[in-house]
Every structure is written in structure tokens, then in C-alpha cells.
Amino acid sequence: MNLGVNVDHVATLRNARGTTYPEPVIAALCAEYAGCSSIVVHVREDHRHIKERDACLIKQAIKIPLNLEMSVNKTIVSFALALKPKQATLVPERRQELTTEGGLDLIKNGLKIEKVSRQLKTAGIAVSLFVDPVKNQIKLARSMGVSLIEINTGKYSESKNSSGFKRQLSKIKEAVNFAKSQGFSVACGHGLDYENIKPIVKIKGITEFNIGHSIVCRSVFVGFPLAVEEMLGLIEKVSRQ
Ligand code: PXP
């Protein structure tokens, strides 16, 4: 099972004071050293954390794949086509949101998403679509000729009580099974931490977890390599149970 480490919030910390540190590229190298499988960054239209130069530096520095989270905004698409990361994950974006709030709406925005997916694939970039755990959305992703999907665990992570948590967990299980039956390679991410990831790891068929905020937060206390090693150890241990 693969762990993609999202280093966006190292940039959040840097940008909070307008300093040149901490450098996201150093965090990316530490995460690679600790054994993660890919580095994830989200170049948002408002550049609130990762900037284009961060993504470029990271792409040059790491040996593992770079997964660029991105919207279908024209300027961002041009940047992605020039950067050529190994993978791009298309996500919805709203200026006012605190973080990505939900999956793509492939019913409403399907044409644009399909067009951008095609452009990226033609440039040799693997494309993943970030969708909510909803069958119709997954079906549509399949019809767009995409073979990678990331299921949004945001609602699950935000569950306030055990019944909500169970309901969201079962939606994710069903979505993973359905996506596997449709031939997708399935990733999961958003809001996963050192506690709530355990039931998710037990779901068979997920090949990758993309995690950022909780690892960056933990690194404040334990250091980045240890934060990543702990998450990898946890995933391996729980998956073998
Ligand atoms: N996956 C996707 C598609 C995301 O948009 C994000 C947030 O940038 C993550 C995973 C990581 O979420 P978190 O920072 O909550 O772990």
C-alpha cells in the first residue's frame, strides 16, 4: 500500500510569516527519505500555500512521483502541462473554502473535466479524479476513460458521532468496491489522521492514501521523517491484521 505525502501545509506555515522557511522541498525530501511513495502538492488558484516555484523545486529534487492536485483553471492547466508531474489529481476549488470541500461534480462539470483530463493525458501525465463516495460519480469517471480515482474521505473524517462515522465508512467501503469492480486503481484521502485511518486501511482494494495536514501537524512534535515512518508502520500493521 502506498502513502502519498502532501506537503502543502509546510508552505502554509512559511507563508503565515512571509519567511523563506520552512521549505516544502525539504519536507518532500524528508518524506521521500522516510519511505513514502509519492509527494502531493496542490497549486491553488489563490496560491495560499504551495506556489509554482515550490512545485518546480520538488519535481526536480525528488525521485519518487509528484502528484499535482489542481483545478481545471486555464492558468493552472498551462502550468501543469509545462511542469509535467507524473500524476495530476483534478479537484474542485472554491476561493472561500478552508480546504477542498468535496469531490468533483462530474455531472455538472463533466465536459470541462474530460477535456482537461484528455489534455493532461496527451502530455503523458496520469490523471486521477477526486470524487465523493457516490456510484454515479464513479461511473461517470469511468466513462471519461480515466483509470485512477481518489475517493474523498472528508465527510468520514469530519463525522461527529459514531453513527455518522459508521454511515460514512460504509459509503467509502461501497465506493471502493464499486470502483474496483469498474477497474479503477483506488486512492483515498482528505482529513485522514493517525486514528481515523485505521478502519480505512482495513478496506480491501485501496492502493494509496494521500495524507497531508495530520502528518505536517505531527511533525511539529516528532519530526517529519518520524511522522511519515509512523504512518507507514501503522498502515502496514493494520493492513496485516
Ligand atoms: N487528497 C486530496 C484530493 C486533497 O485535496 C487533499 C487536501 O489537499 C488531500 C488528499 C490531503 O488532505 P489532508 O491535508 O486533510 O490530509
Tab-separated table of C-alpha atoms and ligand atoms in Angstrom:
chain	number	residue	atom	x	y	z
A	1	MET	CA	0.000	0.000	0.000
A	2	ASN	CA	1.300	3.413	-0.957
A	3	LEU	CA	1.422	6.643	1.008
A	4	GLY	CA	1.439	9.963	-0.804
A	5	VAL	CA	2.551	12.779	1.480
A	6	ASN	CA	1.014	16.184	0.877
A	7	VAL	CA	3.381	18.999	1.933
A	8	ASP	CA	1.008	21.938	1.327
A	9	HIS	CA	0.865	22.932	4.964
A	10	VAL	CA	4.616	23.312	5.261
A	11	ALA	CA	4.044	26.177	2.825
A	12	THR	CA	1.107	27.394	4.924
A	13	LEU	CA	3.485	27.720	7.857
A	14	ARG	CA	6.053	29.535	5.747
A	15	ASN	CA	3.529	31.885	4.170
A	16	ALA	CA	1.998	32.732	7.553
A	17	ARG	CA	5.072	34.849	8.304
A	18	GLY	CA	6.265	35.550	4.775
A	19	THR	CA	9.578	33.875	5.537
A	20	THR	CA	11.647	31.684	3.223
A	21	TYR	CA	11.316	28.763	5.651
A	22	PRO	CA	10.204	26.065	6.203
A	23	GLU	CA	10.837	24.961	2.631
A	24	PRO	CA	8.264	22.477	1.273
A	25	VAL	CA	11.000	20.916	-0.881
A	26	ILE	CA	12.948	19.924	2.240
A	27	ALA	CA	9.823	18.357	3.719
A	28	ALA	CA	9.320	16.496	0.432
A	29	LEU	CA	12.879	15.129	0.577
A	30	CYS	CA	12.435	14.089	4.217
A	31	ALA	CA	9.180	12.325	3.361
A	32	GLU	CA	10.880	10.536	0.464
A	33	TYR	CA	13.724	9.524	2.780
A	34	ALA	CA	11.187	8.167	5.271
A	35	GLY	CA	9.765	5.857	2.600
A	36	CYS	CA	6.610	7.415	1.182
A	37	SER	CA	5.662	6.574	-2.406
A	38	SER	CA	4.826	9.987	-3.796
A	39	ILE	CA	4.724	13.681	-2.937
A	40	VAL	CA	1.468	15.567	-3.333
A	41	VAL	CA	1.089	19.333	-3.714
A	42	HIS	CA	-1.906	21.476	-4.548
A	43	VAL	CA	-1.130	24.636	-6.505
A	44	ARG	CA	-4.320	26.543	-5.762
A	45	GLU	CA	-5.556	29.428	-7.875
A	46	ASP	CA	-5.148	31.752	-4.843
A	47	HIS	CA	-1.622	30.379	-4.077
A	48	ARG	CA	-2.433	30.298	-0.389
A	49	HIS	CA	0.182	27.636	0.267
A	50	ILE	CA	2.194	25.930	-2.493
A	51	LYS	CA	3.474	28.231	-5.209
A	52	GLU	CA	4.601	27.262	-8.690
A	53	ARG	CA	8.279	27.536	-7.675
A	54	ASP	CA	7.687	25.015	-4.862
A	55	ALA	CA	6.168	22.501	-7.257
A	56	CYS	CA	9.077	23.018	-9.692
A	57	LEU	CA	11.709	22.616	-6.977
A	58	ILE	CA	10.027	19.490	-5.623
A	59	LYS	CA	9.716	17.936	-9.076
A	60	GLN	CA	13.456	18.481	-9.628
A	61	ALA	CA	14.525	17.256	-6.196
A	62	ILE	CA	12.575	14.046	-5.614
A	63	LYS	CA	12.992	10.672	-7.276
A	64	ILE	CA	9.528	9.406	-6.411
A	65	PRO	CA	6.493	10.597	-8.393
A	66	LEU	CA	4.984	14.049	-7.925
A	67	ASN	CA	1.192	14.158	-7.801
A	68	LEU	CA	-0.123	17.644	-8.563
A	69	GLU	CA	-3.580	18.418	-7.218
A	70	MET	CA	-5.196	21.005	-9.425
A	71	SER	CA	-8.391	22.617	-10.633
A	72	VAL	CA	-9.360	22.900	-14.281
A	73	ASN	CA	-8.483	26.624	-14.313
A	74	LYS	CA	-6.753	27.586	-17.575
A	75	THR	CA	-3.603	29.085	-15.985
A	76	ILE	CA	-3.176	26.123	-13.672
A	77	VAL	CA	-3.654	23.686	-16.562
A	78	SER	CA	-0.951	25.519	-18.557
A	79	PHE	CA	1.350	25.298	-15.557
A	80	ALA	CA	0.685	21.545	-15.184
A	81	LEU	CA	1.364	20.938	-18.876
A	82	ALA	CA	4.718	22.721	-18.545
A	83	LEU	CA	5.645	21.047	-15.238
A	84	LYS	CA	4.688	17.532	-16.384
A	85	PRO	CA	4.255	15.850	-12.996
A	86	LYS	CA	3.908	12.070	-13.046
A	87	GLN	CA	0.275	12.451	-11.990
A	88	ALA	CA	-2.361	15.151	-11.734
A	89	THR	CA	-5.360	14.816	-9.457
A	90	LEU	CA	-8.242	17.014	-10.537
A	91	VAL	CA	-10.107	18.571	-7.617
A	92	PRO	CA	-12.837	21.189	-7.352
A	93	GLU	CA	-11.780	24.561	-5.994
A	94	ARG	CA	-13.644	27.431	-4.392
A	95	ARG	CA	-11.839	30.589	-3.273
A	96	GLN	CA	-13.603	30.875	0.095
A	97	GLU	CA	-13.145	27.276	1.201
A	98	LEU	CA	-10.826	26.360	4.057
A	99	THR	CA	-9.682	23.280	2.140
A	100	THR	CA	-11.086	21.123	-0.701
A	101	GLU	CA	-14.651	20.668	0.465
A	102	GLY	CA	-15.963	17.870	-1.693
A	103	GLY	CA	-15.324	15.750	-4.733
A	104	LEU	CA	-15.696	16.824	-8.357
A	105	ASP	CA	-19.195	17.133	-9.756
A	106	LEU	CA	-18.806	15.074	-12.921
A	107	ILE	CA	-22.476	15.547	-13.779
A	108	LYS	CA	-22.331	19.343	-13.812
A	109	ASN	CA	-18.719	19.894	-14.915
A	110	GLY	CA	-18.068	16.686	-16.865
A	111	LEU	CA	-17.282	18.263	-20.223
A	112	LYS	CA	-14.592	20.589	-18.884
A	113	ILE	CA	-13.082	17.885	-16.690
A	114	GLU	CA	-12.993	15.407	-19.561
A	115	LYS	CA	-11.322	17.993	-21.817
A	116	VAL	CA	-8.621	18.799	-19.241
A	117	SER	CA	-8.097	15.086	-18.492
A	118	ARG	CA	-7.502	14.481	-22.170
A	119	GLN	CA	-5.035	17.388	-22.455
A	120	LEU	CA	-3.067	16.120	-19.461
A	121	LYS	CA	-3.029	12.515	-20.664
A	122	THR	CA	-1.862	13.588	-24.102
A	123	ALA	CA	1.070	15.311	-22.366
A	124	GLY	CA	1.948	11.996	-20.663
A	125	ILE	CA	0.509	12.905	-17.247
A	126	ALA	CA	-1.540	10.226	-15.453
A	127	VAL	CA	-4.897	11.624	-14.358
A	128	SER	CA	-6.829	10.875	-11.204
A	129	LEU	CA	-10.258	12.298	-10.372
A	130	PHE	CA	-11.150	13.218	-6.778
A	131	VAL	CA	-14.759	12.177	-6.215
A	132	ASP	CA	-17.136	11.681	-3.338
A	133	PRO	CA	-18.024	8.083	-2.469
A	134	VAL	CA	-21.011	8.131	-4.840
A	135	LYS	CA	-21.634	5.449	-7.502
A	136	ASN	CA	-22.888	7.824	-10.214
A	137	GLN	CA	-19.764	9.948	-9.992
A	138	ILE	CA	-17.528	6.872	-10.199
A	139	LYS	CA	-19.482	5.573	-13.209
A	140	LEU	CA	-19.008	8.893	-14.982
A	141	ALA	CA	-15.281	8.885	-14.251
A	142	ARG	CA	-15.107	5.506	-15.968
A	143	SER	CA	-16.909	6.827	-18.998
A	144	MET	CA	-14.228	9.548	-19.260
A	145	GLY	CA	-11.555	6.938	-19.796
A	146	VAL	CA	-9.798	7.676	-16.503
A	147	SER	CA	-8.371	4.691	-14.620
A	148	LEU	CA	-7.267	6.368	-11.362
A	149	ILE	CA	-9.687	7.656	-8.773
A	150	GLU	CA	-9.326	9.207	-5.342
A	151	ILE	CA	-12.253	8.795	-3.009
A	152	ASN	CA	-12.937	11.739	-0.741
A	153	THR	CA	-12.782	10.721	2.912
A	154	GLY	CA	-13.559	14.277	4.056
A	155	LYS	CA	-17.107	13.631	5.309
A	156	TYR	CA	-15.947	10.472	7.080
A	157	SER	CA	-13.124	12.386	8.782
A	158	GLU	CA	-15.490	15.105	9.918
A	159	SER	CA	-18.081	12.708	11.389
A	160	LYS	CA	-19.151	13.954	14.786
A	161	ASN	CA	-20.619	10.774	16.255
A	162	SER	CA	-20.352	7.016	15.873
A	163	SER	CA	-23.492	6.594	13.746
A	164	GLY	CA	-22.307	9.261	11.281
A	165	PHE	CA	-18.882	7.710	11.284
A	166	LYS	CA	-20.299	4.219	10.536
A	167	ARG	CA	-22.541	5.587	7.787
A	168	GLN	CA	-19.651	7.377	6.097
A	169	LEU	CA	-17.337	4.389	6.486
A	170	SER	CA	-19.823	2.096	4.794
A	171	LYS	CA	-20.248	4.606	1.927
A	172	ILE	CA	-16.471	4.544	1.417
A	173	LYS	CA	-16.394	0.721	1.509
A	174	GLU	CA	-19.173	0.503	-1.089
A	175	ALA	CA	-17.488	3.123	-3.260
A	176	VAL	CA	-14.123	1.332	-3.132
A	177	ASN	CA	-15.742	-1.996	-4.049
A	178	PHE	CA	-17.697	-0.413	-6.862
A	179	ALA	CA	-14.641	1.449	-8.183
A	180	LYS	CA	-12.606	-1.777	-8.104
A	181	SER	CA	-15.373	-3.589	-9.998
A	182	GLN	CA	-15.141	-0.847	-12.641
A	183	GLY	CA	-11.399	-1.461	-12.992
A	184	PHE	CA	-10.121	1.641	-11.158
A	185	SER	CA	-6.949	1.917	-9.176
A	186	VAL	CA	-8.310	3.464	-5.967
A	187	ALA	CA	-6.737	6.040	-3.672
A	188	CYS	CA	-8.352	7.623	-0.621
A	189	GLY	CA	-7.686	10.920	1.064
A	190	HIS	CA	-8.756	14.031	2.891
A	191	GLY	CA	-8.794	14.529	6.615
A	192	LEU	CA	-7.130	11.200	7.394
A	193	ASP	CA	-5.176	11.129	10.645
A	194	TYR	CA	-3.355	8.657	12.884
A	195	GLU	CA	-6.659	7.427	14.399
A	196	ASN	CA	-9.329	7.589	11.721
A	197	ILE	CA	-7.155	5.905	9.084
A	198	LYS	CA	-7.306	2.524	10.856
A	199	PRO	CA	-10.781	1.417	9.608
A	200	ILE	CA	-9.955	2.785	6.150
A	201	VAL	CA	-6.777	0.695	5.911
A	202	LYS	CA	-8.896	-2.403	6.600
A	203	ILE	CA	-10.910	-1.822	3.429
A	204	LYS	CA	-9.524	-4.134	0.783
A	205	GLY	CA	-8.610	-2.733	-2.598
A	206	ILE	CA	-7.238	0.715	-1.762
A	207	THR	CA	-3.800	1.129	-3.281
A	208	GLU	CA	-2.875	4.577	-1.993
A	209	PHE	CA	-3.555	7.045	0.822
A	210	ASN	CA	-2.896	10.739	0.325
A	211	ILE	CA	-2.336	12.489	3.626
A	212	GLY	CA	-1.095	15.952	4.471
A	213	HIS	CA	-2.425	18.006	7.352
A	214	SER	CA	-2.175	15.361	10.085
A	215	ILE	CA	1.398	14.421	9.116
A	216	VAL	CA	2.559	18.044	8.984
A	217	CYS	CA	0.912	18.665	12.366
A	218	ARG	CA	2.523	15.596	13.911
A	219	SER	CA	5.891	16.568	12.515
A	220	VAL	CA	5.828	19.645	14.719
A	221	PHE	CA	6.426	17.291	17.625
A	222	VAL	CA	8.159	14.248	16.250
A	223	GLY	CA	9.958	15.489	13.155
A	224	PHE	CA	8.929	14.863	9.572
A	225	PRO	CA	10.755	11.567	8.895
A	226	LEU	CA	9.373	10.012	12.049
A	227	ALA	CA	5.855	11.280	11.306
A	228	VAL	CA	5.979	9.575	7.903
A	229	GLU	CA	7.587	6.380	9.220
A	230	GLU	CA	4.901	6.141	11.903
A	231	MET	CA	2.137	6.452	9.331
A	232	LEU	CA	3.746	3.839	7.068
A	233	GLY	CA	4.211	1.433	10.012
A	234	LEU	CA	0.605	1.934	11.054
A	235	ILE	CA	-0.739	1.262	7.566
A	236	GLU	CA	1.361	-1.881	7.222
A	237	LYS	CA	0.435	-3.176	10.672
A	238	VAL	CA	-3.308	-2.619	10.339
A	239	SER	CA	-3.413	-3.998	6.783
A	240	ARG	CA	-1.889	-7.288	8.017
A	241	GLN	CA	-4.422	-7.726	10.867
B	1	PXP	N1	-6.459	14.360	-1.322
B	1	PXP	C1	-6.981	15.462	-1.920
B	1	PXP	C2	-7.604	15.302	-3.260
B	1	PXP	C3	-6.900	16.722	-1.317
B	1	PXP	O1	-7.435	17.796	-1.931
B	1	PXP	C4	-6.223	16.840	-0.083
B	1	PXP	C5	-6.056	18.198	0.529
B	1	PXP	O2	-5.188	18.965	-0.227
B	1	PXP	C6	-5.698	15.681	0.493
B	1	PXP	C7	-5.844	14.452	-0.133
B	1	PXP	C8	-4.958	15.720	1.798
B	1	PXP	O3	-5.864	16.091	2.793
B	1	PXP	P1	-5.336	16.346	4.262
B	1	PXP	O4	-4.405	17.504	4.211
B	1	PXP	O5	-6.595	16.638	5.024
B	1	PXP	O6	-4.661	15.091	4.707
